[in-house]
CSV table of C-alpha atoms and ligand atoms in Angstrom, one decimal:
chain,number,residue,atom,x,y,z
W,1033,UNK,CA,143.5,87.5,234.5
W,1034,UNK,CA,142.3,89.3,230.6
W,1035,UNK,CA,139.1,92.2,231.3
W,1036,UNK,CA,137.1,89.5,228.9
W,1037,UNK,CA,137.2,87.3,231.7
W,1038,UNK,CA,135.8,89.4,234.3
W,1039,UNK,CA,133.9,90.4,232.5
W,1040,UNK,CA,132.3,86.8,232.4
W,1041,UNK,CA,132.5,86.6,236.4
W,1042,UNK,CA,130.0,90.1,235.8
W,1043,UNK,CA,127.6,88.3,234.0
W,1044,UNK,CA,127.7,84.8,235.5
W,1045,UNK,CA,127.5,86.8,239.5
W,1046,UNK,CA,124.0,89.4,238.0
W,1047,UNK,CA,122.8,86.3,237.8
W,1048,UNK,CA,124.0,84.4,240.5
W,1049,UNK,CA,122.9,87.0,242.6
W,1050,UNK,CA,119.6,89.9,243.1
W,1051,UNK,CA,120.5,93.4,242.0
W,1052,UNK,CA,121.2,94.6,246.0
W,1053,UNK,CA,123.8,92.0,246.3
W,1054,UNK,CA,125.5,92.7,242.9
W,1055,UNK,CA,125.2,96.3,243.6
W,1056,UNK,CA,127.2,95.5,246.6
W,1057,UNK,CA,129.8,93.4,245.1
W,1058,UNK,CA,131.0,95.8,242.7
W,1059,UNK,CA,131.3,98.5,245.3
W,1060,UNK,CA,133.7,96.0,247.1
W,1061,UNK,CA,135.0,95.5,243.7
W,1062,UNK,CA,136.0,99.0,243.0
W,1063,UNK,CA,136.3,99.6,246.3
W,1064,UNK,CA,138.8,97.1,247.4
W,1065,UNK,CA,140.6,98.4,244.3
W,1066,UNK,CA,141.3,101.8,245.4
W,1067,UNK,CA,142.7,100.7,248.8
W,1068,UNK,CA,145.4,98.5,246.7
W,1069,UNK,CA,146.4,101.4,244.4
W,1070,UNK,CA,146.6,103.6,247.7
W,1071,UNK,CA,148.6,100.5,249.8
W,1072,UNK,CA,150.5,99.4,246.5
W,1073,UNK,CA,149.3,95.8,246.3
W,1074,UNK,CA,148.2,94.0,242.2
W,1075,UNK,CA,145.1,96.2,241.9
W,1076,UNK,CA,143.4,93.3,240.4
W,1077,UNK,CA,143.9,90.5,242.7
W,1078,UNK,CA,141.9,93.0,245.1
W,1079,UNK,CA,139.4,93.7,242.1
W,1080,UNK,CA,138.8,90.4,241.7
W,1081,UNK,CA,138.9,89.2,245.7
W,1082,UNK,CA,136.2,92.0,245.6
W,1083,UNK,CA,134.2,91.2,242.7
W,1084,UNK,CA,133.9,87.6,244.1
W,1085,UNK,CA,134.1,87.9,248.3
W,1086,UNK,CA,130.3,87.4,248.1
W,1087,UNK,CA,129.7,85.1,245.2
W,1088,UNK,CA,128.5,82.3,247.7
W,1089,UNK,CA,125.8,84.5,249.5
W,1090,UNK,CA,122.9,83.2,247.9
W,1091,UNK,CA,121.1,80.6,249.6
W,1092,UNK,CA,119.1,80.3,252.7
W,1093,UNK,CA,120.2,78.5,256.1
W,1094,UNK,CA,119.4,74.7,255.1
W,1095,UNK,CA,120.9,74.8,251.8
W,1096,UNK,CA,124.4,76.4,253.3
W,1097,UNK,CA,124.4,73.9,255.8
W,1098,UNK,CA,124.0,70.8,252.8
W,1099,UNK,CA,126.0,72.0,250.3
W,1100,UNK,CA,128.6,72.2,252.9
W,1101,UNK,CA,127.0,68.5,253.5
W,1102,UNK,CA,127.6,67.5,250.2
W,1103,UNK,CA,131.2,68.8,249.9
W,1104,UNK,CA,132.3,68.0,252.8
W,1105,UNK,CA,133.5,71.3,254.4
W,1106,UNK,CA,133.4,71.4,257.9
W,1107,UNK,CA,131.1,73.6,260.4
W,1108,UNK,CA,131.4,74.8,263.5
W,1109,UNK,CA,128.6,75.4,266.5
W,1110,UNK,CA,128.7,79.4,265.6
W,1111,UNK,CA,128.5,78.6,262.1
W,1112,UNK,CA,125.6,75.9,262.9
W,1113,UNK,CA,123.6,78.4,264.7
W,1114,UNK,CA,124.4,80.7,262.3
W,1115,UNK,CA,124.8,79.5,259.1
W,1116,UNK,CA,125.0,83.0,256.7
W,1117,UNK,CA,128.6,82.4,258.2
W,1118,UNK,CA,128.8,80.2,255.9
W,1119,UNK,CA,129.5,82.3,252.9
W,1120,UNK,CA,133.0,83.3,253.7
W,1121,UNK,CA,134.4,80.1,253.6
W,1122,UNK,CA,131.7,78.9,250.7
W,1123,UNK,CA,132.2,81.7,248.5
W,1124,UNK,CA,136.2,80.7,248.9
W,1125,UNK,CA,135.7,77.6,247.7
W,1126,UNK,CA,133.2,78.6,244.8
W,1127,UNK,CA,135.9,80.4,243.5
W,1128,UNK,CA,138.0,77.6,242.8
W,1129,UNK,CA,135.6,75.3,241.4
W,1130,UNK,CA,133.1,77.4,239.5
W,1131,UNK,CA,134.3,80.5,238.5
W,1132,UNK,CA,137.9,79.1,238.5
W,1133,UNK,CA,140.5,81.5,240.0
W,1134,UNK,CA,143.3,79.4,242.1
W,1135,UNK,CA,144.9,82.3,243.4
W,1136,UNK,CA,145.6,81.0,247.1
W,1137,UNK,CA,145.6,84.9,248.6
W,1138,UNK,CA,142.2,85.8,246.3
W,1139,UNK,CA,140.3,83.0,247.9
W,1140,UNK,CA,141.8,82.7,251.7
W,1141,UNK,CA,140.6,86.9,251.9
W,1142,UNK,CA,137.7,85.6,250.9
W,1143,UNK,CA,137.6,83.1,253.3
W,1144,UNK,CA,138.2,85.4,255.8
W,1145,UNK,CA,136.1,88.2,254.9
W,1146,UNK,CA,133.0,88.3,257.5
W,1147,UNK,CA,135.4,87.2,260.5
W,1148,UNK,CA,138.7,88.8,259.9
W,1149,UNK,CA,141.1,86.6,261.3
W,1150,UNK,CA,144.6,87.5,263.3
W,1151,UNK,CA,147.7,88.5,261.3
W,1152,UNK,CA,146.0,89.2,257.6
W,1153,UNK,CA,147.8,90.4,255.2
W,1154,UNK,CA,147.4,93.7,253.4
W,1155,UNK,CA,144.4,91.8,250.6
W,1156,UNK,CA,143.0,90.5,253.5
W,1157,UNK,CA,142.5,93.3,255.1
W,1158,UNK,CA,141.5,95.2,252.1
W,1159,UNK,CA,138.5,92.9,251.5
W,1160,UNK,CA,137.3,93.3,254.9
W,1161,UNK,CA,137.6,96.6,255.0
W,1162,UNK,CA,135.7,97.2,251.6
W,1163,UNK,CA,133.0,95.2,252.2
W,1164,UNK,CA,132.3,97.2,255.0
W,1165,UNK,CA,132.9,101.0,253.6
W,1166,UNK,CA,132.0,100.4,250.0
W,1167,UNK,CA,129.6,103.3,248.4
W,1168,UNK,CA,126.4,101.0,248.4
W,1169,UNK,CA,126.5,100.4,252.5
W,1170,UNK,CA,123.1,101.0,254.7
W,1171,UNK,CA,124.9,104.5,256.5
W,1172,UNK,CA,121.8,104.5,258.7
W,1173,UNK,CA,123.0,100.9,260.1
W,1174,UNK,CA,126.8,101.5,260.9
W,1175,UNK,CA,127.7,104.9,263.2
W,1176,UNK,CA,131.2,105.9,262.5
W,1177,UNK,CA,130.8,104.6,258.8
W,1178,UNK,CA,132.4,108.2,257.0
W,1179,UNK,CA,135.0,108.8,259.8
W,1180,UNK,CA,136.0,105.0,258.7
W,1181,UNK,CA,135.8,105.4,254.7
W,1182,UNK,CA,138.0,108.5,255.7
W,1183,UNK,CA,140.2,106.8,257.9
W,1184,UNK,CA,140.6,103.6,255.3
W,1185,UNK,CA,142.3,105.4,252.7
W,1186,UNK,CA,145.3,107.3,255.5
W,1187,UNK,CA,145.5,104.2,258.2
W,1188,UNK,CA,144.2,101.2,257.1
W,1189,UNK,CA,145.1,99.3,260.9
W,1190,UNK,CA,143.1,101.9,262.5
W,1191,UNK,CA,140.4,101.6,259.9
W,1192,UNK,CA,140.6,97.4,260.8
W,1193,UNK,CA,140.4,98.1,264.7
W,1194,UNK,CA,137.5,100.6,264.2
W,1195,UNK,CA,135.4,98.1,261.8
W,1196,UNK,CA,135.8,94.8,264.9
W,1197,UNK,CA,134.6,97.3,267.6
W,1198,UNK,CA,131.6,98.1,265.9
W,1199,UNK,CA,130.7,94.6,264.4
W,1200,UNK,CA,131.0,93.5,268.8
W,1201,UNK,CA,129.0,95.6,269.6
W,1202,UNK,CA,126.6,95.3,267.4
W,1203,UNK,CA,126.9,91.1,267.4
W,1204,UNK,CA,126.4,91.9,271.5
W,1205,UNK,CA,123.3,94.1,271.5
W,1206,UNK,CA,121.5,91.8,269.3
W,1207,UNK,CA,121.9,89.3,270.6
W,1208,UNK,CA,124.1,87.2,267.7
W,1209,UNK,CA,125.7,84.3,267.9
W,1210,UNK,CA,129.6,85.1,267.9
W,1211,UNK,CA,131.8,83.4,266.1
W,1212,UNK,CA,135.8,82.4,267.7
W,1213,UNK,CA,137.5,83.8,264.7
W,1214,UNK,CA,135.1,87.0,264.6
W,1215,UNK,CA,136.2,87.2,268.5
W,1216,UNK,CA,139.8,85.8,268.0
W,1217,UNK,CA,140.0,88.4,265.9
W,1218,UNK,CA,138.7,91.5,267.8
W,1219,UNK,CA,141.3,90.4,270.4
W,1220,UNK,CA,144.4,89.6,268.2
W,1221,UNK,CA,143.4,93.6,266.4
W,1222,UNK,CA,142.8,95.1,270.3
W,1223,UNK,CA,146.1,94.2,271.4
W,1224,UNK,CA,148.0,95.2,268.5
W,1225,UNK,CA,146.5,98.5,268.8
W,1226,UNK,CA,147.5,98.9,272.5
W,1227,UNK,CA,150.7,98.8,271.1
W,1228,UNK,CA,150.8,101.3,268.8
H,781,DGI,O1,128.2,89.4,253.3
H,781,DGI,P1,128.2,91.0,253.8
H,781,DGI,O2,126.7,90.9,253.8
H,781,DGI,O3,128.4,91.7,252.9
H,781,DGI,O4,128.6,91.3,255.0
H,781,DGI,P2,129.7,90.1,255.9
H,781,DGI,O5,130.4,89.1,254.7
H,781,DGI,O6,130.4,90.5,257.2
H,781,DGI,O7,128.4,89.2,256.8
H,781,DGI,C1,127.6,89.9,257.5
H,781,DGI,C2,127.5,89.8,258.8
H,781,DGI,O8,128.1,89.0,259.5
H,781,DGI,C3,127.9,91.5,258.8
H,781,DGI,O9,126.9,92.2,259.1
H,781,DGI,C4,128.4,90.8,260.4
H,781,DGI,C5,128.8,89.8,260.7
H,781,DGI,N1,129.2,88.6,261.4
H,781,DGI,C6,130.2,88.9,261.7
H,781,DGI,N2,130.9,87.9,262.2
H,781,DGI,C7,129.7,87.6,263.0
H,781,DGI,C8,129.1,88.1,262.3
H,781,DGI,N3,127.5,87.4,262.8
H,781,DGI,C9,127.4,86.9,263.7
H,781,DGI,N4,126.4,86.3,263.7
H,781,DGI,N5,128.8,86.4,264.2
H,781,DGI,C10,129.9,86.9,263.5
H,781,DGI,O10,130.3,85.9,264.6
H,782,FE,FE1,130.3,88.3,252.9
H,783,FE,FE1,129.9,91.5,251.5
C-alpha cells in the first residue's frame, strides 16, 4: 500500500473515531511497526493492522448487534451479553468493506485482537500485544505494564502470556462475562508456558 493510501486511512479513521481512540490507534500502529521490525515480519502489514484494529470501535451495544444482524455476522452468547467484544470481528469486516484492505493476514489479526486465539502467528501476537502496551494505554489500570513493555521486545511469548494472565485476572475480579475464546487462548498459552 502506498503512503498516500495510508494517509487517506488516517483521515477517515480520525473522522470515525473519537480523539482518544484515534490516538490509541496511532499508538498501536507505531508499536506494531516497531515489534515487526524487531521480529522480522512485514512492517507495513503490521502498521496497517495496528492502524485499523479498532476501526469498528465507534458504536454502542445495541448498534453492534444491529450491524451484525444486518451483515449476517454470527454473535455468540458472550458477545450478546457484552456486544462491545464484537468490535474485533466487525473491525475485520470493515477493514475489507470500508477500508478496502483485503490481506487475509491483516484481517485475521484484527478479528482476534481482543480475545486472542490459540496458536497465533507473529502478526496476530504483535497486534494483540501492541493493543495492550502502546504508549498511550492508561498505566494506572494495568499492573506490570512497564515489565510487559520491555518483555515484548525481548521475549514475545512471555509478554503474551503475561497479558493473558492479567486480562483473565481483571475479567474475573470485575465480574465481566468471559468469552470462551479468551479462556481457550489463556489455557493454550498457559500449557505452552509450562512446557517451555
Ligand atoms: O479495544 P481496546 O479497548 O483497545 O482493547 P480490546 O480490543 O482488548 O478490548 C477491550 C477490553 O476487552 C479489554 O479490557 C479486555 C477485554 N476483554 C478481552 N477478553 C474479554 C474481554 N472482555 C470481556 N467482557 N470478555 C472477554 O472474554
Ligand atoms: Fe479493540
Ligand atoms: Fe485497541
